[in-house]
Short mmCIF file of C-alpha atoms in Angstrom, two decimals:
data_model
loop_
_atom_site.label_atom_id
_atom_site.label_comp_id
_atom_site.label_asym_id
_atom_site.label_seq_id
_atom_site.Cartn_x
_atom_site.Cartn_y
_atom_site.Cartn_z
CA MET A 1 15.81 71.27 -15.47
CA ALA A 2 20.12 69.60 -15.68
CA TRP A 3 18.86 66.49 -16.61
CA ARG A 4 16.63 68.15 -19.32
CA GLU A 5 19.13 70.12 -21.23
CA ALA A 6 21.53 66.81 -20.72
CA PHE A 7 19.59 64.98 -22.56
CA GLY A 8 18.87 67.78 -25.02
CA ARG A 9 23.05 68.19 -25.77
CA TYR A 10 23.14 64.35 -26.35
CA ARG A 11 19.59 63.59 -26.96
CA VAL A 12 21.95 62.23 -30.06
CA GLU A 13 24.47 60.23 -29.36
CA LEU A 14 21.72 58.66 -25.80
CA LEU A 15 19.01 56.93 -28.74
CA LEU A 16 22.49 55.70 -31.18
CA PHE A 17 23.38 54.36 -27.74
CA ALA A 18 20.48 51.61 -26.78
CA GLY A 19 20.00 51.56 -30.43
CA ALA A 20 23.47 49.95 -31.04
CA LEU A 21 22.90 48.48 -27.45
CA VAL A 22 20.03 46.78 -27.98
CA ILE A 23 20.49 45.31 -31.69
CA TYR A 24 23.64 43.79 -30.24
CA ALA A 25 22.03 42.27 -27.38
CA LEU A 26 19.53 40.85 -30.02
CA SER A 27 22.42 39.49 -32.13
CA SER A 28 24.25 38.07 -29.39
CA GLY A 29 21.40 35.75 -28.37
CA GLU A 30 21.84 32.84 -26.49
CA LEU A 31 25.65 33.80 -25.92
CA LEU A 32 24.23 36.44 -23.95
CA SER A 33 23.01 34.15 -22.01
CA ARG A 34 26.49 33.05 -20.14
CA GLN A 35 29.42 33.14 -19.93
CA SER A 36 31.87 32.89 -23.29
CA LEU A 37 33.73 29.68 -23.31
CA ALA A 38 36.98 32.33 -23.51
CA PRO A 39 36.59 34.89 -20.37
CA HIS A 40 40.72 35.41 -19.83
CA PHE A 41 40.20 38.80 -18.31
CA VAL A 42 38.33 38.05 -16.76
CA TRP A 43 40.61 35.25 -14.92
CA GLN A 44 43.59 38.34 -15.20
CA ALA A 45 41.24 40.98 -12.98
CA ASP A 46 40.94 38.02 -10.55
CA ALA A 47 44.11 38.10 -10.43
CA PHE A 48 44.94 41.10 -9.78
CA LEU A 49 42.44 41.59 -7.75
CA HIS A 50 44.18 38.43 -5.26
CA GLY A 51 47.32 40.36 -6.08
CA ARG A 52 48.41 38.40 -8.76
CA LEU A 53 50.15 37.81 -11.94
CA ASP A 54 49.21 34.26 -11.95
CA VAL A 55 45.80 33.02 -12.45
CA GLN A 56 43.53 30.23 -11.47
CA LYS A 57 43.53 26.70 -12.90
CA PRO A 58 41.83 28.52 -16.22
CA PRO A 59 38.48 26.60 -16.79
CA ASN A 60 40.13 25.24 -21.31
CA LEU A 61 43.65 25.42 -22.25
CA ASN A 62 43.03 27.91 -25.36
CA ASP A 63 45.57 30.69 -26.10
CA TRP A 64 46.83 30.52 -22.32
CA VAL A 65 50.85 30.42 -21.11
CA LEU A 66 52.16 27.42 -18.64
CA GLN A 67 55.30 28.83 -17.59
CA ASP A 68 56.73 27.75 -14.86
CA GLY A 69 54.27 25.86 -13.31
CA ARG A 70 51.81 29.08 -13.23
CA TRP A 71 49.36 29.81 -16.17
CA TYR A 72 49.22 33.31 -17.24
CA VAL A 73 46.85 34.79 -19.48
CA SER A 74 49.26 36.82 -23.12
CA PHE A 75 46.97 39.44 -23.41
CA PRO A 76 47.31 43.05 -22.34
CA PRO A 77 45.73 42.68 -19.62
CA PHE A 78 44.11 46.91 -19.75
CA PRO A 79 40.02 44.62 -20.24
CA ALA A 80 41.25 42.92 -17.22
CA VAL A 81 41.68 46.03 -15.39
CA LEU A 82 38.38 48.31 -16.44
CA MET A 83 36.89 44.29 -15.87
CA MET A 84 38.30 44.73 -11.74
CA PRO A 85 35.47 46.53 -10.71
CA PHE A 86 32.47 44.05 -11.60
CA VAL A 87 34.69 40.31 -11.08
CA ALA A 88 35.27 42.36 -7.52
CA LEU A 89 30.88 41.75 -7.04
CA TRP A 90 30.38 38.61 -9.56
CA GLY A 91 33.65 37.45 -9.14
CA LEU A 92 34.20 34.59 -11.79
CA SER A 93 31.00 34.53 -13.22
CA LEU A 94 30.71 37.55 -14.46
CA ASN A 95 29.20 37.95 -18.29
CA ASP A 96 31.76 38.86 -20.54
CA VAL A 97 29.63 39.31 -23.70
CA ALA A 98 27.73 41.65 -21.67
CA PHE A 99 30.68 43.30 -20.42
CA ALA A 100 31.83 43.87 -23.99
CA LEU A 101 27.92 45.26 -25.45
CA VAL A 102 28.45 48.07 -23.54
CA PHE A 103 31.26 49.12 -24.70
CA ALA A 104 30.61 48.69 -28.34
CA ALA A 105 26.94 50.39 -28.30
CA ALA A 106 29.10 53.72 -26.72
CA ASN A 107 31.49 53.11 -30.12
CA VAL A 108 28.09 54.05 -32.39
CA SER A 109 27.25 57.85 -29.93
CA LEU A 110 31.54 58.01 -29.69
CA PHE A 111 31.80 57.59 -33.52
CA TYR A 112 29.43 59.81 -33.92
CA ARG A 113 30.66 63.20 -31.36
CA LEU A 114 34.03 62.85 -33.34
CA LEU A 115 32.70 63.30 -36.41
CA ARG A 116 30.58 66.05 -34.90
CA ARG A 117 34.27 67.52 -34.21
CA ALA A 118 36.46 66.89 -37.31
CA CYS A 119 33.53 67.09 -40.61
CA GLU A 120 31.60 70.19 -39.26
CA PRO A 121 30.51 70.79 -42.71
CA ARG A 122 28.41 67.89 -42.46
CA PRO A 123 24.88 67.70 -41.12
CA ALA A 124 24.04 65.84 -38.20
CA PHE A 125 22.25 63.49 -40.15
CA GLU A 126 24.70 61.97 -41.73
CA HIS A 127 27.04 61.94 -38.51
CA ALA A 128 24.45 59.69 -37.27
CA VAL A 129 24.33 57.61 -41.12
CA PHE A 130 27.70 57.21 -40.97
CA ALA A 131 27.82 56.56 -37.01
CA LEU A 132 25.49 53.65 -37.52
CA LEU A 133 27.25 52.29 -40.19
CA PHE A 134 30.31 52.05 -38.41
CA GLY A 135 28.60 50.05 -36.13
CA PHE A 136 26.43 47.86 -38.11
CA GLY A 137 28.47 48.73 -42.59
CA THR A 138 31.93 46.80 -40.44
CA LEU A 139 33.27 43.53 -38.65
CA ALA A 140 32.08 45.38 -35.89
CA TRP A 141 28.75 44.09 -35.82
CA SER A 142 30.04 40.92 -35.51
CA CYS A 143 33.15 40.86 -32.90
CA ALA A 144 30.41 43.19 -30.53
CA ILE A 145 28.90 40.23 -29.52
CA ARG A 146 30.45 36.99 -28.63
CA GLY A 147 32.55 38.62 -25.90
CA GLU A 148 35.74 36.41 -26.09
CA VAL A 149 39.26 37.38 -24.83
CA TRP A 150 40.44 38.18 -28.60
CA PHE A 151 36.55 40.03 -30.10
CA THR A 152 36.18 42.07 -25.77
CA ALA A 153 40.39 43.14 -26.58
CA GLU A 154 39.41 44.29 -30.86
CA VAL A 155 35.90 46.58 -29.11
CA ILE A 156 37.58 48.42 -26.10
CA GLY A 157 41.07 49.38 -28.76
CA VAL A 158 38.53 50.90 -30.76
CA THR A 159 36.63 52.70 -27.57
CA LEU A 160 40.19 53.88 -26.69
CA THR A 161 40.94 54.82 -29.91
CA LEU A 162 37.64 57.10 -30.53
CA LEU A 163 38.57 58.71 -27.74
CA TYR A 164 42.18 58.80 -28.34
CA LEU A 165 41.28 60.75 -31.40
CA HIS A 166 38.66 63.48 -30.22
CA PHE A 167 41.96 64.02 -27.04
CA SER A 168 44.08 63.54 -29.82
CA LEU A 169 42.05 66.68 -32.72
CA GLY A 170 43.83 70.00 -33.09
CA ALA A 171 46.60 67.71 -30.04
CA ALA A 172 43.65 69.51 -27.98
CA LYS A 173 44.23 67.54 -24.49
CA PRO A 174 47.72 66.18 -24.69
CA PHE A 175 48.11 63.71 -20.94
CA LEU A 176 44.24 62.58 -21.93
CA ALA A 177 45.37 61.55 -25.35
CA GLY A 178 48.50 59.70 -24.05
CA LEU A 179 46.46 58.55 -21.59
CA ALA A 180 44.14 56.77 -24.04
CA VAL A 181 47.09 55.76 -26.67
CA ALA A 182 49.37 53.31 -23.99
CA CYS A 183 45.78 52.20 -22.78
CA ALA A 184 44.90 50.56 -26.06
CA ALA A 185 47.96 49.65 -26.05
CA ILE A 186 48.00 47.18 -23.40
CA THR A 187 44.44 46.90 -24.96
CA ARG A 188 45.56 45.43 -28.92
CA THR A 189 49.12 46.03 -29.12
CA PRO A 190 49.53 47.21 -32.58
CA LEU A 191 47.68 50.34 -31.95
CA ALA A 192 50.95 51.35 -29.86
CA PHE A 193 51.77 52.91 -33.30
CA SER A 194 48.76 55.15 -33.01
CA ALA A 195 50.47 57.12 -31.19
CA LEU A 196 52.24 58.94 -34.52
CA PHE A 197 49.04 61.08 -34.97
CA PHE A 198 49.03 62.89 -31.89
CA TRP A 199 52.87 63.72 -33.11
CA LEU A 200 51.68 65.17 -36.81
CA GLU A 201 48.36 67.02 -34.86
CA ALA A 202 50.84 68.91 -32.99
CA TRP A 203 53.42 69.32 -36.14
CA ARG A 204 50.73 70.72 -37.88
CA THR A 205 48.36 72.29 -35.40
CA ALA A 206 50.68 73.50 -32.84
CA ARG A 207 53.59 73.80 -33.52
CA PRO A 208 55.01 76.70 -32.06
CA VAL A 209 54.81 74.92 -28.56
CA LEU A 210 54.91 70.70 -29.91
CA GLY A 211 57.54 70.74 -26.35
CA LYS A 212 54.90 72.05 -24.30
CA LYS A 213 52.34 69.30 -25.98
CA LEU A 214 54.48 66.11 -26.70
CA LEU A 215 56.00 66.28 -22.55
CA PRO A 216 52.60 65.44 -21.02
CA PHE A 217 51.32 63.59 -24.18
CA PHE A 218 54.72 61.12 -23.54
CA GLY A 219 54.50 61.30 -19.65
CA ALA A 220 50.99 59.96 -19.67
CA ILE A 221 52.80 56.82 -22.58
CA ALA A 222 54.95 56.30 -19.78
CA LEU A 223 52.27 56.58 -16.51
CA VAL A 224 51.48 53.35 -18.18
CA ALA A 225 53.99 51.47 -20.49
CA VAL A 226 56.86 50.89 -17.31
CA PRO A 227 53.71 49.34 -15.49
CA MET A 228 53.05 47.52 -18.30
CA ALA A 229 57.09 46.74 -19.01
CA TRP A 230 57.85 45.43 -15.38
CA MET A 231 54.99 42.46 -15.54
CA ASN A 232 55.51 41.45 -18.91
CA TYR A 233 59.62 40.86 -17.41
CA THR A 234 58.09 39.56 -13.95
CA ARG A 235 56.41 36.61 -15.64
CA PHE A 236 58.11 36.63 -18.84
CA GLY A 237 61.51 38.29 -17.89
CA ALA A 238 61.61 40.45 -21.61
CA ILE A 239 59.58 44.08 -21.27
CA GLY A 240 57.90 43.86 -24.87
CA GLU A 241 57.26 39.98 -24.45
CA PHE A 242 53.53 39.13 -23.47
CA GLY A 243 53.05 35.42 -23.75
CA HIS A 244 52.22 34.72 -27.32
CA SER A 245 56.31 33.89 -27.37
CA HIS A 246 54.90 30.64 -24.45
CA LEU A 247 50.77 29.78 -25.94
CA TYR A 248 50.09 25.86 -24.35
CA ASN A 249 49.64 23.47 -26.81
CA ASN A 250 48.50 25.87 -29.37
CA ARG A 251 48.22 25.19 -32.94
CA VAL A 252 50.13 28.70 -34.07
CA ASN A 253 53.56 27.16 -32.09
CA ALA A 254 55.09 25.23 -33.90
CA GLN A 255 55.26 28.26 -36.84
CA VAL A 256 56.04 30.11 -34.84
CA VAL A 257 59.40 28.56 -33.26
CA ARG A 258 59.95 28.31 -37.14
CA PHE A 259 59.54 31.92 -37.81
CA GLY A 260 58.59 33.56 -34.55
CA LEU A 261 55.93 36.11 -34.11
CA PHE A 262 56.77 38.36 -37.05
CA HIS A 263 57.77 37.05 -40.50
CA TYR A 264 58.06 37.90 -44.36
CA ALA A 265 56.27 34.12 -44.47
CA PHE A 266 53.58 35.02 -43.25
CA LEU A 267 52.50 38.44 -45.67
CA GLU A 268 50.70 36.60 -48.88
CA ARG A 269 48.49 34.82 -46.66
CA ASN A 270 47.39 38.19 -44.37
CA LEU A 271 47.15 40.26 -47.71
CA HIS A 272 44.87 37.53 -48.89
CA ASP A 273 42.84 37.42 -46.22
CA ALA A 274 42.73 41.08 -45.64
CA PHE A 275 41.79 42.08 -49.50
CA THR A 276 40.97 39.02 -51.47
CA ARG A 277 39.42 36.69 -50.04
CA LEU A 278 36.43 36.20 -50.70
CA PRO A 279 32.79 34.40 -49.13
CA GLU A 280 32.72 30.48 -49.78
CA ILE A 281 29.60 29.91 -52.51
CA GLN A 282 28.62 26.10 -52.99
CA PHE A 283 25.80 25.60 -55.73
CA HIS A 284 25.38 22.14 -54.93
CA PRO A 285 22.77 22.32 -53.24
CA PHE A 286 23.45 26.51 -52.88
CA HIS A 287 25.55 27.41 -49.70
CA ILE A 288 27.46 30.76 -48.67
CA GLY A 289 29.48 30.38 -45.78
CA PHE A 290 33.55 32.43 -44.90
CA ASN A 291 36.31 31.08 -44.42
CA GLY A 292 37.38 31.74 -40.48
CA GLU A 293 40.96 32.99 -41.83
CA GLY A 294 39.10 36.15 -42.76
CA MET A 295 37.36 37.57 -46.01
CA SER A 296 38.49 40.84 -47.87
CA LEU A 297 37.92 43.88 -46.27
CA PHE A 298 36.11 45.08 -49.99
CA VAL A 299 32.53 42.85 -48.53
CA THR A 300 32.76 42.65 -45.88
CA THR A 301 32.60 46.62 -45.50
CA PRO A 302 32.22 47.44 -49.49
CA LEU A 303 32.12 51.63 -49.16
CA PHE A 304 35.97 51.26 -48.04
CA PHE A 305 35.87 51.46 -51.94
CA TYR A 306 34.71 55.51 -51.55
CA LEU A 307 38.91 55.60 -50.27
CA LEU A 308 40.31 55.09 -53.19
CA TRP A 309 38.60 58.41 -54.50
CA PRO A 310 38.20 60.86 -52.60
CA LYS A 311 36.64 63.95 -53.39
CA ARG A 312 37.95 65.70 -50.91
CA LYS A 313 41.86 66.35 -49.95
CA ASP A 314 43.39 68.16 -47.13
CA LEU A 315 46.40 67.78 -43.86
CA LEU A 316 44.64 65.96 -41.71
CA GLN A 317 43.62 63.45 -44.43
CA ARG A 318 47.18 62.93 -44.78
CA GLU A 319 47.82 62.10 -41.24
CA LEU A 320 44.86 59.28 -40.68
CA TRP A 321 46.78 57.71 -43.74
CA LEU A 322 50.16 57.59 -42.50
CA THR A 323 48.77 56.32 -39.34
CA THR A 324 46.08 53.41 -40.00
CA ALA A 325 49.43 52.53 -42.40
CA VAL A 326 51.80 52.50 -39.23
CA ILE A 327 48.92 49.95 -37.29
CA ALA A 328 47.69 47.63 -40.31
CA LEU A 329 51.71 46.66 -41.14
CA PRO A 330 52.03 44.52 -38.63
CA GLY A 331 50.18 42.86 -39.37
CA PHE A 332 50.18 41.75 -41.80
CA PHE A 333 53.76 40.53 -41.21
CA TYR A 334 52.04 39.00 -38.33
CA GLN A 335 51.64 34.94 -37.09
CA ASN A 336 48.33 35.15 -36.95
CA SER A 337 45.39 36.21 -38.97
CA GLY A 338 43.06 36.65 -36.39
CA TYR A 339 41.89 32.81 -36.85
CA TYR A 340 38.60 32.21 -36.60
CA GLN A 341 36.73 34.94 -37.84
CA PHE A 342 33.41 36.65 -39.99
CA GLY A 343 36.19 38.94 -41.32
CA PHE A 344 39.31 40.31 -41.07
CA ARG A 345 39.07 41.43 -37.66
CA PHE A 346 42.34 42.69 -37.31
CA SER A 347 40.90 45.15 -39.33
CA LEU A 348 38.95 47.23 -36.28
CA ASP A 349 41.96 48.35 -34.96
CA TYR A 350 42.11 50.83 -38.00
CA THR A 351 38.88 50.93 -39.27
CA PRO A 352 37.82 54.40 -37.39
CA TYR A 353 40.43 56.29 -39.12
CA LEU A 354 39.07 54.86 -42.28
CA PHE A 355 35.54 55.58 -41.58
CA LEU A 356 36.84 58.97 -40.11
CA LEU A 357 38.31 59.42 -43.56
CA LEU A 358 35.91 57.84 -45.19
CA ALA A 359 33.64 61.37 -43.70
CA LEU A 360 35.97 63.40 -44.55
CA GLY A 361 36.51 62.55 -48.45
CA GLY A 362 33.75 64.54 -49.48
CA HIS A 363 31.51 62.24 -50.72
CA ARG A 364 27.63 62.57 -51.07
CA PHE A 365 24.73 60.04 -50.34
CA THR A 366 23.69 58.71 -54.03
CA LYS A 367 21.60 55.96 -54.54
CA ILE A 368 24.85 53.73 -55.49
CA PHE A 369 26.57 55.54 -52.16
CA TRP A 370 23.47 54.50 -50.17
CA ALA A 371 23.05 50.43 -52.07
CA THR A 372 26.48 50.34 -51.09
CA ALA A 373 26.02 50.95 -47.35
CA LEU A 374 22.67 49.17 -47.07
CA ALA A 375 25.25 45.89 -48.70
CA GLY A 376 28.05 46.24 -46.08
CA VAL A 377 24.99 46.65 -43.25
CA ALA A 378 23.74 42.86 -45.17
CA VAL A 379 26.96 41.29 -44.98
CA ASN A 380 27.61 42.21 -41.56
CA ALA A 381 23.91 41.61 -40.57
CA TRP A 382 25.46 37.44 -42.05
CA GLY A 383 28.53 37.42 -40.57
CA ALA A 384 26.91 38.72 -36.42
CA ALA A 385 24.10 35.71 -37.50
CA ALA A 386 26.14 33.04 -38.43
CA PHE A 387 28.88 33.64 -36.39
CA ASN A 388 26.98 33.84 -32.80
CA ARG A 389 25.68 31.19 -33.61
CA LEU A 390 29.39 28.87 -33.86
CA TYR A 391 30.18 28.13 -30.09
#
């Protein structure tokens, strides 16, 4: 009876998860049959299991760090922590593509559940539609199907962001919110800035007990931040250095030496990649392609145009916009646009906030809305079909 009750209560979430998992797996195609060519987190998980911070000699030289004769993973390590039980079973042969697919499918269900809490006036059907559009009308689709260190981090970053939003609404669960945002920050570093959202929610909904909310929140962050700072200092001599300043023989090394990891010099390029870069069209013979530096968010997800004129506004929407801004802005000054990618993949760090804003915006499901939404699904289906053939 308990199983029947659980299925009855969560049947939509389970169906969304199962459906998304099947579609993602089919979209992944042959990539799902083997480990990706960038299994950095698998190597890092194996190192942790052996009590080491450095890894065995990596399988290739793409985005690794060679420091004092030792090889390191330069990417924040929380996905590797999640992989540790599975690497303990399967070793360095763990299929990181299959691992990422499960989290990507879970994101669709988590977003649906989030909408049930944050957008109660809308019917459950509309919540399910938004969840499916989140999973298949955004870059979540093309990033879900490849594994690889860059895209695995994006997918798991979304999972942690959705959990963080669940815990942060109404400042309901401060310790879990702090834990979620801290783990998100050591998955995708820009997500550290999303801590602002909990503070804003606590100020709006629990101001008389603000201290009681913030203390466990920041306490949970410290539990993660202290060992992460120690790990960075031990490897690279600085508590905030994950290793990207020391990449081995990387194409961006010269510009990092000249400008650093963040600089105004990168702003124009990144804004172009995020907002104005269009598909590449060739007429003789006719062919539509994409630039690996990225593509406009308004092309990959045309529904984002609706964000420009919401039908309804409230304080929660202001909080979401402020949080989106603080997450997004550092990335526009970053030395890398996310190359190689179908669209501007760094936008996945704040896509949950943007889609929640869409749902809160009060737009109805008109014919124009459906046409815009399905256009985004078509673009991202193209992205998934094209991107999974690039190896």
